[in-house]
PDB file of C-alpha atoms in Angstrom:
ATOM      1  CA  MET A1255     -26.451 -31.752  11.512  1.00  0.00           C
ATOM      2  CA  PRO A1256     -27.730 -31.182   7.951  1.00  0.00           C
ATOM      3  CA  PHE A1257     -30.661 -28.807   7.571  1.00  0.00           C
ATOM      4  CA  LEU A1258     -34.057 -30.420   8.246  1.00  0.00           C
ATOM      5  CA  ALA A1259     -32.519 -33.792   9.164  1.00  0.00           C
ATOM      6  CA  ILE A1260     -33.887 -35.313  12.366  1.00  0.00           C
ATOM      7  CA  GLN A1261     -31.460 -36.606  14.942  1.00  0.00           C
ATOM      8  CA  PHE A1262     -32.385 -40.169  15.839  1.00  0.00           C
ATOM      9  CA  PRO A1263     -34.232 -40.259  19.199  1.00  0.00           C
ATOM     10  CA  ASN A1264     -32.214 -41.745  22.019  1.00  0.00           C
ATOM     11  CA  PHE A1265     -34.281 -44.898  22.407  1.00  0.00           C
ATOM     12  CA  ASP A1266     -33.113 -47.504  24.866  1.00  0.00           C
ATOM     13  CA  PRO A1267     -33.423 -50.908  23.137  1.00  0.00           C
ATOM     14  CA  VAL A1268     -33.990 -52.436  26.585  1.00  0.00           C
ATOM     15  CA  ALA A1269     -37.608 -52.035  27.679  1.00  0.00           C
ATOM     16  CA  VAL A1270     -37.313 -53.622  31.131  1.00  0.00           C
ATOM     17  CA  ALA A1271     -34.251 -54.605  33.149  1.00  0.00           C
ATOM     18  CA  ILE A1272     -34.625 -56.392  36.491  1.00  0.00           C
ATOM     19  CA  GLY A1273     -31.230 -57.498  37.699  1.00  0.00           C
ATOM     20  CA  PRO A1274     -29.832 -59.985  35.180  1.00  0.00           C
ATOM     21  CA  ILE A1275     -33.216 -60.228  33.426  1.00  0.00           C
ATOM     22  CA  VAL A1276     -33.341 -57.974  30.363  1.00  0.00           C
ATOM     23  CA  ILE A1277     -36.387 -57.626  28.123  1.00  0.00           C
ATOM     24  CA  ARG A1278     -35.851 -55.783  24.849  1.00  0.00           C
ATOM     25  CA  TRP A1279     -38.396 -53.936  22.741  1.00  0.00           C
ATOM     26  CA  TYR A1280     -37.606 -56.392  19.949  1.00  0.00           C
ATOM     27  CA  ALA A1281     -38.807 -59.307  22.074  1.00  0.00           C
ATOM     28  CA  LEU A1282     -41.860 -57.394  23.266  1.00  0.00           C
ATOM     29  CA  ALA A1283     -42.812 -56.675  19.651  1.00  0.00           C
ATOM     30  CA  TYR A1284     -42.866 -60.402  18.899  1.00  0.00           C
ATOM     31  CA  ILE A1285     -44.838 -61.189  22.054  1.00  0.00           C
ATOM     32  CA  ALA A1286     -47.354 -58.384  21.468  1.00  0.00           C
ATOM     33  CA  GLY A1287     -47.754 -59.374  17.820  1.00  0.00           C
ATOM     34  CA  ILE A1288     -48.529 -62.973  18.747  1.00  0.00           C
ATOM     35  CA  VAL A1289     -50.961 -62.026  21.533  1.00  0.00           C
ATOM     36  CA  LEU A1290     -52.840 -59.418  19.489  1.00  0.00           C
ATOM     37  CA  GLY A1291     -52.918 -61.758  16.491  1.00  0.00           C
ATOM     38  CA  TRP A1292     -54.324 -64.513  18.702  1.00  0.00           C
ATOM     39  CA  VAL A1293     -57.090 -62.201  19.975  1.00  0.00           C
ATOM     40  CA  TYR A1294     -58.000 -61.054  16.445  1.00  0.00           C
ATOM     41  CA  ALA A1295     -57.956 -64.612  15.082  1.00  0.00           C
ATOM     42  CA  ARG A1296     -60.314 -65.805  17.820  1.00  0.00           C
ATOM     43  CA  ALA A1297     -62.700 -62.991  16.917  1.00  0.00           C
ATOM     44  CA  LEU A1298     -62.669 -64.107  13.268  1.00  0.00           C
ATOM     45  CA  ILE A1299     -63.246 -67.740  14.213  1.00  0.00           C
ATOM     46  CA  LYS A1300     -66.323 -66.802  16.241  1.00  0.00           C
ATOM     47  CA  ARG A1301     -67.953 -64.991  13.299  1.00  0.00           C
ATOM     48  CA  GLU A1302     -69.507 -67.847  11.346  1.00  0.00           C
ATOM     49  CA  LYS A1303     -70.904 -65.410   8.779  1.00  0.00           C
ATOM     50  CA  LEU A1304     -67.391 -64.721   7.513  1.00  0.00           C
ATOM     51  CA  TRP A1305     -66.849 -68.423   6.814  1.00  0.00           C
ATOM     52  CA  GLY A1306     -70.295 -69.281   5.496  1.00  0.00           C
ATOM     53  CA  GLY A1307     -70.848 -71.576   8.461  1.00  0.00           C
ATOM     54  CA  PRO A1308     -68.754 -72.845  11.395  1.00  0.00           C
ATOM     55  CA  ALA A1309     -65.085 -71.960  10.980  1.00  0.00           C
ATOM     56  CA  PRO A1310     -62.918 -74.892   9.848  1.00  0.00           C
ATOM     57  CA  VAL A1311     -60.691 -74.213  12.862  1.00  0.00           C
ATOM     58  CA  SER A1312     -62.065 -74.344  16.401  1.00  0.00           C
ATOM     59  CA  LEU A1313     -61.004 -71.974  19.159  1.00  0.00           C
ATOM     60  CA  ILE A1314     -59.325 -74.819  21.052  1.00  0.00           C
ATOM     61  CA  GLN A1315     -57.429 -75.909  17.952  1.00  0.00           C
ATOM     62  CA  PHE A1316     -56.213 -72.384  17.278  1.00  0.00           C
ATOM     63  CA  ASP A1317     -55.101 -71.987  20.888  1.00  0.00           C
ATOM     64  CA  ASP A1318     -52.967 -75.104  20.440  1.00  0.00           C
ATOM     65  CA  PHE A1319     -51.714 -73.837  17.082  1.00  0.00           C
ATOM     66  CA  ILE A1320     -50.212 -70.699  18.650  1.00  0.00           C
ATOM     67  CA  LEU A1321     -47.282 -72.700  20.054  1.00  0.00           C
ATOM     68  CA  TRP A1322     -46.651 -74.331  16.673  1.00  0.00           C
ATOM     69  CA  VAL A1323     -46.644 -71.063  14.750  1.00  0.00           C
ATOM     70  CA  THR A1324     -44.508 -69.314  17.388  1.00  0.00           C
ATOM     71  CA  LEU A1325     -41.853 -72.005  17.025  1.00  0.00           C
ATOM     72  CA  GLY A1326     -42.180 -71.757  13.247  1.00  0.00           C
ATOM     73  CA  ILE A1327     -41.570 -68.004  13.325  1.00  0.00           C
ATOM     74  CA  ILE A1328     -38.560 -68.263  15.623  1.00  0.00           C
ATOM     75  CA  ILE A1329     -36.878 -71.282  14.036  1.00  0.00           C
ATOM     76  CA  GLY A1330     -37.675 -70.228  10.475  1.00  0.00           C
ATOM     77  CA  GLY A1331     -36.778 -66.593  11.031  1.00  0.00           C
ATOM     78  CA  ARG A1332     -33.427 -67.403  12.566  1.00  0.00           C
ATOM     79  CA  THR A1333     -32.632 -70.085   9.991  1.00  0.00           C
ATOM     80  CA  GLY A1334     -33.420 -67.631   7.209  1.00  0.00           C
ATOM     81  CA  GLU A1335     -31.189 -64.998   8.790  1.00  0.00           C
ATOM     82  CA  VAL A1336     -28.312 -67.463   8.899  1.00  0.00           C
ATOM     83  CA  LEU A1337     -28.750 -68.961   5.426  1.00  0.00           C
ATOM     84  CA  PHE A1338     -29.995 -65.996   3.386  1.00  0.00           C
ATOM     85  CA  TRP A1339     -28.297 -63.002   4.926  1.00  0.00           C
ATOM     86  CA  ASN A1340     -25.076 -63.704   6.814  1.00  0.00           C
ATOM     87  CA  PHE A1341     -23.993 -67.315   6.391  1.00  0.00           C
ATOM     88  CA  PRO A1342     -20.190 -66.680   6.346  1.00  0.00           C
ATOM     89  CA  TYR A1343     -20.364 -64.834   9.671  1.00  0.00           C
ATOM     90  CA  TYR A1344     -22.486 -67.461  11.430  1.00  0.00           C
ATOM     91  CA  ALA A1345     -20.386 -70.256   9.957  1.00  0.00           C
ATOM     92  CA  ALA A1346     -17.401 -68.661  11.689  1.00  0.00           C
ATOM     93  CA  HIS A1347     -19.364 -67.935  14.908  1.00  0.00           C
ATOM     94  CA  PRO A1348     -21.856 -70.834  15.203  1.00  0.00           C
ATOM     95  CA  LEU A1349     -22.702 -70.215  18.865  1.00  0.00           C
ATOM     96  CA  GLU A1350     -24.164 -66.813  17.942  1.00  0.00           C
ATOM     97  CA  ILE A1351     -26.869 -68.544  15.926  1.00  0.00           C
ATOM     98  CA  PHE A1352     -28.654 -69.218  19.215  1.00  0.00           C
ATOM     99  CA  GLN A1353     -28.268 -65.676  20.598  1.00  0.00           C
ATOM    100  CA  LEU A1354     -31.719 -64.490  19.556  1.00  0.00           C
ATOM    101  CA  TRP A1355     -31.633 -61.617  22.031  1.00  0.00           C
ATOM    102  CA  ASN A1356     -29.124 -59.863  19.766  1.00  0.00           C
ATOM    103  CA  GLY A1357     -31.726 -59.648  16.991  1.00  0.00           C
ATOM    104  CA  GLY A1358     -31.482 -60.946  13.469  1.00  0.00           C
ATOM    105  CA  MET A1359     -34.664 -62.550  12.130  1.00  0.00           C
ATOM    106  CA  SER A1360     -35.449 -63.003   8.448  1.00  0.00           C
ATOM    107  CA  PHE A1361     -39.062 -62.412   7.433  1.00  0.00           C
ATOM    108  CA  HIS A1362     -38.813 -64.771   4.468  1.00  0.00           C
ATOM    109  CA  GLY A1363     -37.405 -67.477   6.723  1.00  0.00           C
ATOM    110  CA  GLY A1364     -40.124 -66.815   9.282  1.00  0.00           C
ATOM    111  CA  TYR A1365     -42.728 -67.025   6.521  1.00  0.00           C
ATOM    112  CA  LEU A1366     -41.446 -70.438   5.462  1.00  0.00           C
ATOM    113  CA  GLY A1367     -41.407 -71.506   9.110  1.00  0.00           C
ATOM    114  CA  CYS A1368     -45.061 -70.485   9.393  1.00  0.00           C
ATOM    115  CA  VAL A1369     -45.907 -72.445   6.241  1.00  0.00           C
ATOM    116  CA  VAL A1370     -44.340 -75.569   7.733  1.00  0.00           C
ATOM    117  CA  ALA A1371     -46.173 -74.993  11.039  1.00  0.00           C
ATOM    118  CA  VAL A1372     -49.513 -74.504   9.267  1.00  0.00           C
ATOM    119  CA  MET A1373     -49.090 -77.630   7.148  1.00  0.00           C
ATOM    120  CA  ALA A1374     -47.916 -79.808  10.035  1.00  0.00           C
ATOM    121  CA  PHE A1375     -50.660 -78.678  12.413  1.00  0.00           C
ATOM    122  CA  ALA A1376     -53.395 -78.896   9.785  1.00  0.00           C
ATOM    123  CA  TRP A1377     -52.349 -82.439   8.885  1.00  0.00           C
ATOM    124  CA  SER A1378     -52.241 -83.473  12.529  1.00  0.00           C
ATOM    125  CA  GLN A1379     -55.732 -82.054  13.156  1.00  0.00           C
ATOM    126  CA  ARG A1380     -57.199 -82.985   9.763  1.00  0.00           C
ATOM    127  CA  ILE A1381     -58.302 -79.446   8.995  1.00  0.00           C
ATOM    128  CA  SER A1382     -57.948 -77.344   5.848  1.00  0.00           C
ATOM    129  CA  ILE A1383     -54.358 -76.192   5.304  1.00  0.00           C
ATOM    130  CA  LEU A1384     -55.506 -73.272   3.161  1.00  0.00           C
ATOM    131  CA  SER A1385     -58.131 -72.071   5.653  1.00  0.00           C
ATOM    132  CA  LEU A1386     -55.651 -72.207   8.523  1.00  0.00           C
ATOM    133  CA  GLY A1387     -53.178 -70.351   6.308  1.00  0.00           C
ATOM    134  CA  ASP A1388     -55.824 -67.714   5.549  1.00  0.00           C
ATOM    135  CA  LEU A1389     -56.494 -67.186   9.242  1.00  0.00           C
ATOM    136  CA  THR A1390     -52.781 -66.948  10.042  1.00  0.00           C
ATOM    137  CA  CYS A1391     -52.121 -64.451   7.247  1.00  0.00           C
ATOM    138  CA  ALA A1392     -55.124 -62.306   8.171  1.00  0.00           C
ATOM    139  CA  VAL A1393     -53.555 -61.553  11.566  1.00  0.00           C
ATOM    140  CA  ALA A1394     -49.857 -61.614  10.590  1.00  0.00           C
ATOM    141  CA  PRO A1395     -49.589 -57.903   9.606  1.00  0.00           C
ATOM    142  CA  ILE A1396     -50.055 -56.959  13.261  1.00  0.00           C
ATOM    143  CA  GLY A1397     -46.777 -58.650  14.187  1.00  0.00           C
ATOM    144  CA  ILE A1398     -45.023 -57.349  11.077  1.00  0.00           C
ATOM    145  CA  PHE A1399     -45.987 -53.772  11.953  1.00  0.00           C
ATOM    146  CA  LEU A1400     -44.754 -54.060  15.530  1.00  0.00           C
ATOM    147  CA  GLY A1401     -41.547 -55.758  14.380  1.00  0.00           C
ATOM    148  CA  ARG A1402     -40.720 -52.912  11.982  1.00  0.00           C
ATOM    149  CA  VAL A1403     -41.385 -50.343  14.693  1.00  0.00           C
ATOM    150  CA  ALA A1404     -39.004 -52.304  16.939  1.00  0.00           C
ATOM    151  CA  ASN A1405     -36.391 -52.174  14.143  1.00  0.00           C
ATOM    152  CA  PHE A1406     -36.700 -48.375  14.205  1.00  0.00           C
ATOM    153  CA  ILE A1407     -36.414 -48.214  17.998  1.00  0.00           C
ATOM    154  CA  ASN A1408     -33.280 -50.367  17.798  1.00  0.00           C
ATOM    155  CA  GLY A1409     -31.811 -48.063  15.146  1.00  0.00           C
ATOM    156  CA  GLU A1410     -31.232 -51.005  12.783  1.00  0.00           C
ATOM    157  CA  LEU A1411     -32.075 -51.803   9.162  1.00  0.00           C
ATOM    158  CA  TRP A1412     -31.942 -48.091   8.363  1.00  0.00           C
ATOM    159  CA  GLY A1413     -32.678 -46.511   5.025  1.00  0.00           C
ATOM    160  CA  ARG A1414     -30.520 -45.246   2.203  1.00  0.00           C
ATOM    161  CA  VAL A1415     -28.812 -41.865   2.237  1.00  0.00           C
ATOM    162  CA  THR A1416     -31.055 -39.053   1.051  1.00  0.00           C
ATOM    163  CA  ASP A1417     -30.794 -35.285   0.692  1.00  0.00           C
ATOM    164  CA  ASN A1418     -32.300 -32.343   2.527  1.00  0.00           C
ATOM    165  CA  SER A1419     -35.413 -32.388   0.332  1.00  0.00           C
ATOM    166  CA  VAL A1420     -36.773 -35.154   2.576  1.00  0.00           C
ATOM    167  CA  PRO A1421     -37.788 -33.297   5.769  1.00  0.00           C
ATOM    168  CA  TRP A1422     -38.325 -36.515   7.728  1.00  0.00           C
ATOM    169  CA  ALA A1423     -34.847 -37.879   7.003  1.00  0.00           C
ATOM    170  CA  VAL A1424     -33.159 -39.289  10.113  1.00  0.00           C
ATOM    171  CA  ILE A1425     -29.533 -39.410  11.206  1.00  0.00           C
ATOM    172  CA  PHE A1426     -29.038 -42.838  12.741  1.00  0.00           C
ATOM    173  CA  PRO A1427     -26.250 -43.058  15.365  1.00  0.00           C
ATOM    174  CA  HIS A1428     -24.533 -46.097  13.826  1.00  0.00           C
ATOM    175  CA  ALA A1429     -24.983 -45.173  10.168  1.00  0.00           C
ATOM    176  CA  GLY A1430     -22.733 -42.164   9.810  1.00  0.00           C
ATOM    177  CA  PRO A1431     -23.584 -38.446   9.669  1.00  0.00           C
ATOM    178  CA  GLN A1432     -25.687 -38.585   6.503  1.00  0.00           C
ATOM    179  CA  PRO A1433     -29.482 -38.183   6.696  1.00  0.00           C
ATOM    180  CA  ARG A1434     -31.289 -41.373   5.738  1.00  0.00           C
ATOM    181  CA  HIS A1435     -34.792 -42.567   4.959  1.00  0.00           C
ATOM    182  CA  PRO A1436     -36.518 -44.034   8.035  1.00  0.00           C
ATOM    183  CA  SER A1437     -37.248 -47.092   5.915  1.00  0.00           C
ATOM    184  CA  GLN A1438     -38.311 -49.145   8.943  1.00  0.00           C
ATOM    185  CA  LEU A1439     -41.345 -46.860   9.284  1.00  0.00           C
ATOM    186  CA  TYR A1440     -42.061 -47.059   5.555  1.00  0.00           C
ATOM    187  CA  GLU A1441     -42.081 -50.837   5.841  1.00  0.00           C
ATOM    188  CA  ALA A1442     -44.236 -50.697   8.978  1.00  0.00           C
ATOM    189  CA  GLY A1443     -46.788 -48.712   7.000  1.00  0.00           C
ATOM    190  CA  LEU A1444     -46.665 -50.853   3.857  1.00  0.00           C
ATOM    191  CA  GLU A1445     -46.055 -54.362   5.190  1.00  0.00           C
ATOM    192  CA  GLY A1446     -48.043 -53.782   8.372  1.00  0.00           C
ATOM    193  CA  LEU A1447     -50.829 -51.204   8.206  1.00  0.00           C
ATOM    194  CA  LEU A1448     -51.567 -51.289   4.473  1.00  0.00           C
ATOM    195  CA  LEU A1449     -51.456 -55.086   4.319  1.00  0.00           C
ATOM    196  CA  PHE A1450     -53.701 -55.374   7.382  1.00  0.00           C
ATOM    197  CA  VAL A1451     -56.297 -53.007   5.877  1.00  0.00           C
ATOM    198  CA  VAL A1452     -56.303 -54.814   2.515  1.00  0.00           C
ATOM    199  CA  LEU A1453     -56.801 -58.210   4.132  1.00  0.00           C
ATOM    200  CA  ALA A1454     -59.382 -56.900   6.621  1.00  0.00           C
ATOM    201  CA  VAL A1455     -61.454 -55.494   3.759  1.00  0.00           C
ATOM    202  CA  MET A1456     -61.168 -58.803   1.917  1.00  0.00           C
ATOM    203  CA  VAL A1457     -62.274 -60.675   5.038  1.00  0.00           C
ATOM    204  CA  ARG A1458     -65.342 -58.422   5.289  1.00  0.00           C
ATOM    205  CA  MET A1459     -66.045 -59.184   1.615  1.00  0.00           C
ATOM    206  CA  ASN A1460     -66.254 -62.917   2.416  1.00  0.00           C
ATOM    207  CA  ALA A1461     -62.776 -63.878   1.193  1.00  0.00           C
ATOM    208  CA  LEU A1462     -62.526 -66.496   3.953  1.00  0.00           C
ATOM    209  CA  LYS A1463     -65.200 -68.484   2.155  1.00  0.00           C
ATOM    210  CA  ARG A1464     -62.663 -69.223  -0.592  1.00  0.00           C
ATOM    211  CA  PRO A1465     -59.745 -71.117   1.016  1.00  0.00           C
ATOM    212  CA  GLY A1466     -56.387 -69.770  -0.095  1.00  0.00           C
ATOM    213  CA  LEU A1467     -57.610 -66.340  -1.196  1.00  0.00           C
ATOM    214  CA  ILE A1468     -56.364 -64.429   1.856  1.00  0.00           C
ATOM    215  CA  LEU A1469     -53.142 -66.439   1.840  1.00  0.00           C
ATOM    216  CA  GLY A1470     -52.542 -65.581  -1.802  1.00  0.00           C
ATOM    217  CA  ALA A1471     -53.358 -61.901  -1.319  1.00  0.00           C
ATOM    218  CA  PHE A1472     -51.054 -61.678   1.695  1.00  0.00           C
ATOM    219  CA  THR A1473     -48.190 -63.209  -0.254  1.00  0.00           C
ATOM    220  CA  ILE A1474     -48.640 -60.883  -3.237  1.00  0.00           C
ATOM    221  CA  VAL A1475     -49.167 -57.649  -1.313  1.00  0.00           C
ATOM    222  CA  TYR A1476     -46.299 -58.339   1.063  1.00  0.00           C
ATOM    223  CA  GLY A1477     -43.972 -59.241  -1.804  1.00  0.00           C
ATOM    224  CA  CYS A1478     -44.835 -56.039  -3.696  1.00  0.00           C
ATOM    225  CA  ALA A1479     -44.567 -53.913  -0.546  1.00  0.00           C
ATOM    226  CA  ARG A1480     -41.190 -55.414   0.309  1.00  0.00           C
ATOM    227  CA  ILE A1481     -39.827 -54.877  -3.215  1.00  0.00           C
ATOM    228  CA  PHE A1482     -40.931 -51.231  -3.119  1.00  0.00           C
ATOM    229  CA  GLY A1483     -39.719 -50.662   0.451  1.00  0.00           C
ATOM    230  CA  GLU A1484     -36.274 -52.028  -0.411  1.00  0.00           C
ATOM    231  CA  LEU A1485     -35.812 -49.056  -2.790  1.00  0.00           C
ATOM    232  CA  PHE A1486     -35.432 -46.874   0.318  1.00  0.00           C
ATOM    233  CA  ARG A1487     -33.654 -49.370   2.592  1.00  0.00           C
ATOM    234  CA  GLU A1488     -29.896 -49.694   2.786  1.00  0.00           C
ATOM    235  CA  PRO A1489     -28.967 -53.134   1.394  1.00  0.00           C
ATOM    236  CA  ASP A1490     -28.170 -55.439   4.269  1.00  0.00           C
ATOM    237  CA  ALA A1491     -24.539 -56.318   4.872  1.00  0.00           C
ATOM    238  CA  PRO A1492     -22.816 -58.424   3.792  1.00  0.00           C
ATOM    239  CA  THR A1493     -25.091 -59.397   0.895  1.00  0.00           C
ATOM    240  CA  GLY A1494     -25.563 -55.883  -0.476  1.00  0.00           C
ATOM    241  CA  PHE A1495     -26.891 -55.834  -4.022  1.00  0.00           C
ATOM    242  CA  VAL A1496     -27.264 -59.373  -5.330  1.00  0.00           C
ATOM    243  CA  ILE A1497     -27.891 -58.778  -9.040  1.00  0.00           C
ATOM    244  CA  GLY A1498     -27.284 -55.265 -10.349  1.00  0.00           C
ATOM    245  CA  GLN A1499     -29.386 -52.993  -8.128  1.00  0.00           C
ATOM    246  CA  VAL A1500     -31.547 -55.867  -6.874  1.00  0.00           C
ATOM    247  CA  THR A1501     -31.327 -56.621  -3.155  1.00  0.00           C
ATOM    248  CA  MET A1502     -31.718 -59.977  -1.451  1.00  0.00           C
ATOM    249  CA  GLY A1503     -35.055 -58.850   0.009  1.00  0.00           C
ATOM    250  CA  GLN A1504     -36.385 -58.056  -3.450  1.00  0.00           C
ATOM    251  CA  LEU A1505     -35.069 -61.293  -4.904  1.00  0.00           C
ATOM    252  CA  LEU A1506     -36.695 -63.425  -2.206  1.00  0.00           C
ATOM    253  CA  SER A1507     -40.004 -61.590  -2.674  1.00  0.00           C
ATOM    254  CA  VAL A1508     -40.370 -62.520  -6.352  1.00  0.00           C
ATOM    255  CA  PRO A1509     -41.257 -66.205  -5.763  1.00  0.00           C
ATOM    256  CA  MET A1510     -43.702 -65.069  -3.066  1.00  0.00           C
ATOM    257  CA  ILE A1511     -45.617 -63.057  -5.659  1.00  0.00           C
ATOM    258  CA  VAL A1512     -45.643 -65.994  -8.077  1.00  0.00           C
ATOM    259  CA  VAL A1513     -46.954 -68.368  -5.411  1.00  0.00           C
ATOM    260  CA  GLY A1514     -49.548 -65.804  -4.372  1.00  0.00           C
ATOM    261  CA  LEU A1515     -50.845 -65.513  -7.933  1.00  0.00           C
ATOM    262  CA  VAL A1516     -51.155 -69.292  -8.181  1.00  0.00           C
ATOM    263  CA  LEU A1517     -53.100 -69.408  -4.898  1.00  0.00           C
ATOM    264  CA  ILE A1518     -55.504 -66.668  -5.968  1.00  0.00           C
ATOM    265  CA  VAL A1519     -56.176 -68.274  -9.352  1.00  0.00           C
ATOM    266  CA  ARG A1520     -56.794 -71.616  -7.654  1.00  0.00           C
ATOM    267  CA  ALA A1521     -59.094 -70.082  -5.028  1.00  0.00           C
ATOM    268  CA  SER A1522     -61.121 -68.218  -7.659  1.00  0.00           C
ATOM    269  CA  ARG A1523     -61.711 -71.391  -9.677  1.00  0.00           C
ATOM    270  CA  LEU A1524     -62.915 -73.537  -6.804  1.00  0.00           C
ATOM    271  CA  PRO A1525     -66.401 -73.279  -5.239  1.00  0.00           C
ATOM    272  CA  ASP A1526     -66.568 -71.383  -1.964  1.00  0.00           C
ATOM    273  CA  ARG A1527     -67.257 -73.085   1.354  1.00  0.00           C
ATOM    274  CA  THR A1528     -70.997 -72.289   1.280  1.00  0.00           C
ATOM    275  CA  GLU A1529     -71.349 -74.230  -1.976  1.00  0.00           C
ATOM    276  CA  LEU A1530     -69.638 -77.218  -0.375  1.00  0.00           C
ATOM    277  CA  THR A1531     -71.630 -77.125   2.861  1.00  0.00           C
ATOM    278  CA  PRO A1532     -75.069 -78.824   2.701  1.00  0.00           C
ATOM    279  CA  GLY A1533     -77.979 -76.689   3.869  1.00  0.00           C
ATOM    280  CA  LYS A1534     -76.135 -73.376   3.412  1.00  0.00           C
ATOM    281  CA  ALA A1535     -77.356 -70.661   1.053  1.00  0.00           C
TER     282      ALA A1535
END
């Protein structure tokens, strides 16, 4: 083992096994992310001060929305994995598309799935699409953080080869003998913790009063964090580098940043909810 390199801990990807029933850490990360996000979102809905009046989404409506967004994450994430990352393989093995327990979920696909879920539910309930999107994005970093930690536990999506000057470099069991960046933990910190803190501060600064502001900030910060994190992550097979040294993850993050900028500009030009609500200061 190279000097200072850390041997990857012997994590069991299976958290609980009862007979034929197997529950993996990957699945638990998704479940925990949804539950914790649901609890945090309900707390935000109850605080009318953050919205400048009653929240545009009721607690009952958000409880119903959880099923919609869960399906959006799963269907969108898996569809993105198939189309963006490994289409030739899944085209040759179509039955494996439905084997979600083996992992393989695209964030960008899951993001698009969430967008569709938000739009469809908001239309069906006649509530603000942007406000529901803000609420969803405010809690999303919790699930992203847990998902990246689960990637590390599974020993997947490892980082690029580094040298002994990085004392926290890790030797992953399925990535050869070279020490590598634990890029999953970098992404957990950037896409999860950092993004959560930025959005939480914005929420406390009344960003929810301007529909679309949190949504735009989420899209920009995530896109920038993903582009930076990809500098330390081994390009995913079989796509590798798409254009020069640009990875698929970086390429897909560029339009996110553009959309985020448009949303922020739009939100800043429109009056906030207190100016649109009669009787509110």
